[in-house]
Short mmCIF file of C-alpha atoms and ligand atoms in Angstrom, two decimals:
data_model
loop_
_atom_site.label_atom_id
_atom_site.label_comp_id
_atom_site.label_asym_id
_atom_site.label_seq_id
_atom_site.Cartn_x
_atom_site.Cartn_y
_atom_site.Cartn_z
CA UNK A 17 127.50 72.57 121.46
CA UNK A 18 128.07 75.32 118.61
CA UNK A 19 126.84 76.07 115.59
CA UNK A 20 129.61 76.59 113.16
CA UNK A 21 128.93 73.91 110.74
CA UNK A 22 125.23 74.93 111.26
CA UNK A 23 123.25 73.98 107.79
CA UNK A 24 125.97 71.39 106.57
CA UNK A 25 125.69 67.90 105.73
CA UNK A 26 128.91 66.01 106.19
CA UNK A 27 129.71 62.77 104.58
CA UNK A 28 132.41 60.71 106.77
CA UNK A 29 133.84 57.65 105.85
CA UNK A 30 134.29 54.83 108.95
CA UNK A 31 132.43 56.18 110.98
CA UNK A 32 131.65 53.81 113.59
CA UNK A 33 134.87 53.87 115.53
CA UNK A 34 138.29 56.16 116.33
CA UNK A 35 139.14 59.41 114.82
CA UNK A 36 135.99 59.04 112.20
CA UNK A 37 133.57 58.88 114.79
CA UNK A 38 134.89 61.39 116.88
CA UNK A 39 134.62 63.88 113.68
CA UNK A 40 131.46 62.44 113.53
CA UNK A 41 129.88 63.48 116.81
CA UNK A 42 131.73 66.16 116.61
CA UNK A 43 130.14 67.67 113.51
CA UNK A 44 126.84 67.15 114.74
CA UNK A 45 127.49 69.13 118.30
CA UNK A 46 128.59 71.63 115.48
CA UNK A 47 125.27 71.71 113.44
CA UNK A 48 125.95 69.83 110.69
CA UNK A 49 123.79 66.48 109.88
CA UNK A 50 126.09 63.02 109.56
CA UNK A 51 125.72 60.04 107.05
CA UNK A 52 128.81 58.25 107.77
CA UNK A 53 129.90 54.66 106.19
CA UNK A 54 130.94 51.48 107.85
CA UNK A 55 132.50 47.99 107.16
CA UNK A 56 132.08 45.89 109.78
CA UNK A 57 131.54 47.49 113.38
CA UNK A 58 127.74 47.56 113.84
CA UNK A 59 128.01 47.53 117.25
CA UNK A 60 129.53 51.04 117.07
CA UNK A 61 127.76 52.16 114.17
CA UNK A 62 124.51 51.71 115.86
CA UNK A 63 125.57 53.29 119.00
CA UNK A 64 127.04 56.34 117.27
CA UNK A 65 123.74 56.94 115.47
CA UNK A 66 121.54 56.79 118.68
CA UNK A 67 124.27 59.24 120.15
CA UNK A 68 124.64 61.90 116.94
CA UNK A 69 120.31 61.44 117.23
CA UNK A 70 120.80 62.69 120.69
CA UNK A 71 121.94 65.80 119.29
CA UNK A 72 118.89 66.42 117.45
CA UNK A 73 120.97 66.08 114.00
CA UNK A 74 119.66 64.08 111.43
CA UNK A 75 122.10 61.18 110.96
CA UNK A 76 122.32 57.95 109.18
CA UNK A 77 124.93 55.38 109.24
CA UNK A 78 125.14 52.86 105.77
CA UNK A 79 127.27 49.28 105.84
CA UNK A 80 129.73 50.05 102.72
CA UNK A 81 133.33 49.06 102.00
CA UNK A 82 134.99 51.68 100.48
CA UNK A 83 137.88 49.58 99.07
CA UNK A 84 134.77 48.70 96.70
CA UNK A 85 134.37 51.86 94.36
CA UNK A 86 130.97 50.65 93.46
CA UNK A 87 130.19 51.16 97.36
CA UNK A 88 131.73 54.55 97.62
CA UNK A 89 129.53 56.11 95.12
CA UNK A 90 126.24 54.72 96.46
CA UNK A 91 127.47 56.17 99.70
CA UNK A 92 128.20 59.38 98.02
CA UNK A 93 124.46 58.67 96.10
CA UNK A 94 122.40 57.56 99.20
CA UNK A 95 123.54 60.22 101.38
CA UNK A 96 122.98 62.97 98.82
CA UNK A 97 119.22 61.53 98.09
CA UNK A 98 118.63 61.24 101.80
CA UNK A 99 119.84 64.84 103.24
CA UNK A 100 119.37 66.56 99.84
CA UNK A 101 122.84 67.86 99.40
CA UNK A 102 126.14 66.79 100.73
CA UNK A 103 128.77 69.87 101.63
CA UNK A 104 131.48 68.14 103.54
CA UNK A 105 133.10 65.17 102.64
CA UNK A 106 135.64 63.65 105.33
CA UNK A 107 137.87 60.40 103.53
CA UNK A 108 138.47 59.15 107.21
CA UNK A 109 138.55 54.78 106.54
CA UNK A 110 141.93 53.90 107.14
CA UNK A 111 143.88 50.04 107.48
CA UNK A 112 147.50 49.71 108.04
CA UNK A 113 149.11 46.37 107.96
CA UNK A 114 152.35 45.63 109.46
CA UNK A 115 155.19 43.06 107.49
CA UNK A 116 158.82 43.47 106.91
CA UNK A 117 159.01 44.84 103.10
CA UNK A 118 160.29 41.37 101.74
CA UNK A 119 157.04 39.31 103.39
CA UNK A 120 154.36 41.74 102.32
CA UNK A 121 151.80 39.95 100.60
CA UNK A 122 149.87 41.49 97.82
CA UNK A 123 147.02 40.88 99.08
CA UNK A 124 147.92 42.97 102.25
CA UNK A 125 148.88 45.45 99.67
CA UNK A 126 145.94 45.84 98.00
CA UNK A 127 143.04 45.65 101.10
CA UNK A 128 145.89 49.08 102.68
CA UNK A 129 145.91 50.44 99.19
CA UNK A 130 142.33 49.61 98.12
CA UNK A 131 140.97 51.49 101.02
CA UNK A 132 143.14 54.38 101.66
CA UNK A 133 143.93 55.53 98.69
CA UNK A 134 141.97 54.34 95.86
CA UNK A 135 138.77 54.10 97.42
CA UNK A 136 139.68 57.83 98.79
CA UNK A 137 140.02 58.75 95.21
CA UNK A 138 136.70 57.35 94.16
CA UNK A 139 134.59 58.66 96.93
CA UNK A 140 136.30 62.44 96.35
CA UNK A 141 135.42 62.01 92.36
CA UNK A 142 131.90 61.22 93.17
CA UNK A 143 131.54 64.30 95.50
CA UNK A 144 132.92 66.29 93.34
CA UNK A 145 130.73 65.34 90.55
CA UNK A 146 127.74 65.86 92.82
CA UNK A 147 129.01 69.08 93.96
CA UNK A 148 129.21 69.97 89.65
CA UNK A 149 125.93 68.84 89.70
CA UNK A 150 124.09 71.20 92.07
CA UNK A 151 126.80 74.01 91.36
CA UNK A 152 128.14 74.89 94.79
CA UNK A 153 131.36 74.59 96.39
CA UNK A 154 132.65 72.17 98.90
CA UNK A 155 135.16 71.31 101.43
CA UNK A 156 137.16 67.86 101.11
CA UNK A 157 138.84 66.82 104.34
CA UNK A 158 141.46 63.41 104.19
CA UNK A 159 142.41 62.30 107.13
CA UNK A 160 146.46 61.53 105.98
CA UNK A 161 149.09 60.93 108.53
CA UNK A 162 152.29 61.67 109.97
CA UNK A 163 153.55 58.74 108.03
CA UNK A 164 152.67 61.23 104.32
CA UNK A 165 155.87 62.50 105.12
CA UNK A 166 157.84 60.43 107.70
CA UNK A 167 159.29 56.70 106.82
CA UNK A 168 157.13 54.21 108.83
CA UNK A 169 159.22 51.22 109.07
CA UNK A 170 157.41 47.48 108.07
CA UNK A 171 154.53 49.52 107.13
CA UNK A 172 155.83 50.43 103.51
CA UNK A 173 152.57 50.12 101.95
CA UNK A 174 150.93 52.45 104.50
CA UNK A 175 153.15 55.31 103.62
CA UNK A 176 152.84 54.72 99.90
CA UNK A 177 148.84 55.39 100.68
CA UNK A 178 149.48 58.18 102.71
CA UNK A 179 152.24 59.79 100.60
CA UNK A 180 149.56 59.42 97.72
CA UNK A 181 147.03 61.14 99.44
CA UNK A 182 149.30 63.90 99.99
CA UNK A 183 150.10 64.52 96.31
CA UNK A 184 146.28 63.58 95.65
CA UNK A 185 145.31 66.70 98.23
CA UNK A 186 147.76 68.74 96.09
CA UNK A 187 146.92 68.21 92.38
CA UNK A 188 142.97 68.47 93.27
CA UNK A 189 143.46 71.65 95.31
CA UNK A 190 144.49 73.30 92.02
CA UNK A 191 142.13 71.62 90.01
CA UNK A 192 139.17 71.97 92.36
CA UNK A 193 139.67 75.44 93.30
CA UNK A 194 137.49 77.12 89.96
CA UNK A 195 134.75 75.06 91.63
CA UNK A 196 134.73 76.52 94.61
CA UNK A 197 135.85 73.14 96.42
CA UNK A 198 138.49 73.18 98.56
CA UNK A 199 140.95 70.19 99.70
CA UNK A 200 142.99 69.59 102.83
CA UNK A 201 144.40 66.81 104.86
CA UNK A 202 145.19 66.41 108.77
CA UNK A 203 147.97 64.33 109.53
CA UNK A 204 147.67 62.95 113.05
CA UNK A 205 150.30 61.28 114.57
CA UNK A 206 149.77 58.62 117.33
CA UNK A 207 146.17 58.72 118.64
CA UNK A 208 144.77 56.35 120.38
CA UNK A 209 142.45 54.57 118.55
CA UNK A 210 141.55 50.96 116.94
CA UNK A 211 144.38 50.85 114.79
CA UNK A 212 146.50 51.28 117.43
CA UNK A 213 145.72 48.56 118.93
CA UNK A 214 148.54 46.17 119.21
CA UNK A 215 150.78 49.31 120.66
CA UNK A 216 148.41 49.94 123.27
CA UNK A 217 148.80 46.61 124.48
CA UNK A 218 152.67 46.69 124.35
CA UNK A 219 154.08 48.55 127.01
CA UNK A 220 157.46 48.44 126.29
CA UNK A 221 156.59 50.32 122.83
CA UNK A 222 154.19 52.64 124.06
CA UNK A 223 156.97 53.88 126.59
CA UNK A 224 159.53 53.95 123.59
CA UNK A 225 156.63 56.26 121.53
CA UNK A 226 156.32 58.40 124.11
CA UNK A 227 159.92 59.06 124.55
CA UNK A 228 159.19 60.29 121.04
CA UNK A 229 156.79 62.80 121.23
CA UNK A 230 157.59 66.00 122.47
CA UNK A 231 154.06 66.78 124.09
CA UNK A 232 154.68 63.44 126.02
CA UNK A 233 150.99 61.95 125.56
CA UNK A 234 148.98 60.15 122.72
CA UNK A 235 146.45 62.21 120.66
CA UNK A 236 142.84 61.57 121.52
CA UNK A 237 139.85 61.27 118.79
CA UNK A 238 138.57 64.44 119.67
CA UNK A 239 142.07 66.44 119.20
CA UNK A 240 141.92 65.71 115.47
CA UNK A 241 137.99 66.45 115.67
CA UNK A 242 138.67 69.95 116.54
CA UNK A 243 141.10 70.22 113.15
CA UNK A 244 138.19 68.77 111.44
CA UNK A 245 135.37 70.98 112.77
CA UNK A 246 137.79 74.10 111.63
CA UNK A 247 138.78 72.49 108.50
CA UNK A 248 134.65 72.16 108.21
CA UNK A 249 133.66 75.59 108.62
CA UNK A 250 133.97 78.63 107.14
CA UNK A 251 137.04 79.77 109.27
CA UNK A 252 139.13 77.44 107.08
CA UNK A 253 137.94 79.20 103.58
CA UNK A 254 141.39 80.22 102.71
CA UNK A 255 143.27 76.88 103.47
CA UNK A 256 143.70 74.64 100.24
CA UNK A 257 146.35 71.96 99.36
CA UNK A 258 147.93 71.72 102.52
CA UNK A 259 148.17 69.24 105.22
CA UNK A 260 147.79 70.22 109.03
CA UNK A 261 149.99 67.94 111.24
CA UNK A 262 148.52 67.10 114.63
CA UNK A 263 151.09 65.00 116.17
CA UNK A 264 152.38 66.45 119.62
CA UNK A 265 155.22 67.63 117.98
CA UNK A 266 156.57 63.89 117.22
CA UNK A 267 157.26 64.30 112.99
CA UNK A 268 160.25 67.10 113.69
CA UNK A 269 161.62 66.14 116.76
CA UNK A 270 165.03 64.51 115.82
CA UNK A 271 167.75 65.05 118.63
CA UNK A 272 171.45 63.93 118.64
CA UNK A 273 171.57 61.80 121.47
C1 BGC B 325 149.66 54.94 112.45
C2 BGC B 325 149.95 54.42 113.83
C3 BGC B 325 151.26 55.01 114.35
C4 BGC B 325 151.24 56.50 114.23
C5 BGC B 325 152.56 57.15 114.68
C6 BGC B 325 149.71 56.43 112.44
O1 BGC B 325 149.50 56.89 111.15
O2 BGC B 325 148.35 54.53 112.05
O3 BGC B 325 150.03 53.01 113.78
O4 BGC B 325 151.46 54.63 115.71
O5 BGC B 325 150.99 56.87 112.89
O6 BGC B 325 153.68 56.53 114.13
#
């Protein structure tokens, strides 16, 4: 337990499972109070409220879809009318899809696209507005990817939402910066979480990952909840527009063989 997000509200999209509700609990250990968003894991979103409770934090977990903009701003609306304020706003809700380029669907396209980009882009312009609202300052926190910057195979549409988000994080970080609202993303590489699932269960490619990463080991939830809690708090005041890679050293480690 700490206390240097003490006073904070933080806003964290899918929240009920992986890296968001590590960041989650995390926050709360921190001192900050947690409304997070879910689509479909109530089981988990239940469980992380009585656990983020057992903090003492106020927290609240709402059922919204943020590939819906319509949902992303009453998340944005209901959390700000519930805790009074929101300072922290983590764009965590993430969906990759897997199809050679030639077979992916556009359906696929939109539900990767829809969520991790667009609805990212919506959920950011409503807290900004609130943060124009009650004239203060805030801190925007994406969680990107490795795959911003490195080709990702059968996942094309993926990396076109991630590489977005990087250019997104960018542009706003010089347009956001005469409000006093700062943007960053964390790129993680593997960690092993939900959306991982299907390489957890392979052994053969989880050996040929590892062989990959540098640091020899998956990331865990609570490694990129550390970047977040810094990224959070005031220690990160001077950090805008820039991505922090978390990835065991796997993005820059190309070796002749
Ligand atoms: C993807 C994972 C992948 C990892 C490393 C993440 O962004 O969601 O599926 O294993 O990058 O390539």
């Amino acid at each position: 337990m700490g206390n240097r997000l003490a006073g904070k509200v933080a806003a964290i999209t899918g929240g009920s499972q992986g890296i968001g509700l590590a960041i989650a609990q995390r926050f709360a250990e921190e001192g900050a109070d947690v409304s997070f968003c879910y689509r479909s894991n109530k089981a988990g979103a239940d469980e992380a409220v009585t656990n983020i409770a057992n903090t003492g934090r106020k927290v609240a977990g709402f059922q919204y879809d943020v590939s819906s903009v319509n949902d992303g701003q009453k998340f944005v609306a209901d959390t700000a009318a519930q805790f009074g304020k929101i300072d922290i706003l983590v764009n965590n809700a993430g969906l990759e899809r897997r199809a050679d380029f030639w077979d992916a669907t556009e359906a696929d396209f939109d539900a990767v696209l829809n969520v991790n980009l667009k609805g990212l882009f919506f959920i950011t312009q409503a807290f900004v507005k609130h943060r124009m609202a009650v004239k203060a300052g805030g801190k925007i926190i994406n969680i990107s990817s490795v795959h911003e910057e490195l080709p990702f195979p059968h996942f094309a549409s993926y990396c076109a939402s991630k590489g977005g988000v990087k250019m997104l994080t960018r542009n706003l970080s010089i347009e956001l910066a005469p409000l006093g609202i700062t943007i960053n993303s964390i790129a993680p590489g593997a960690i092993e979480t939900p959306i991982n699932k299907n390489l957890l269960n392979d052994p053969a490619k989880l050996s040929a990952l590892l062989e990959n990463i540098p640091l020899k080991r998956l990331g865990t939830p609570d490694d990129v909840a550390s970047m977040a809690v810094f990224l959070g708090s005031e220690e990160s005041n001077y950090a805008t527009g820039t991505t922090f890679f978390l990835d065991g050293g796997l993005t820059w480690n190309y070796q002749e063989q």
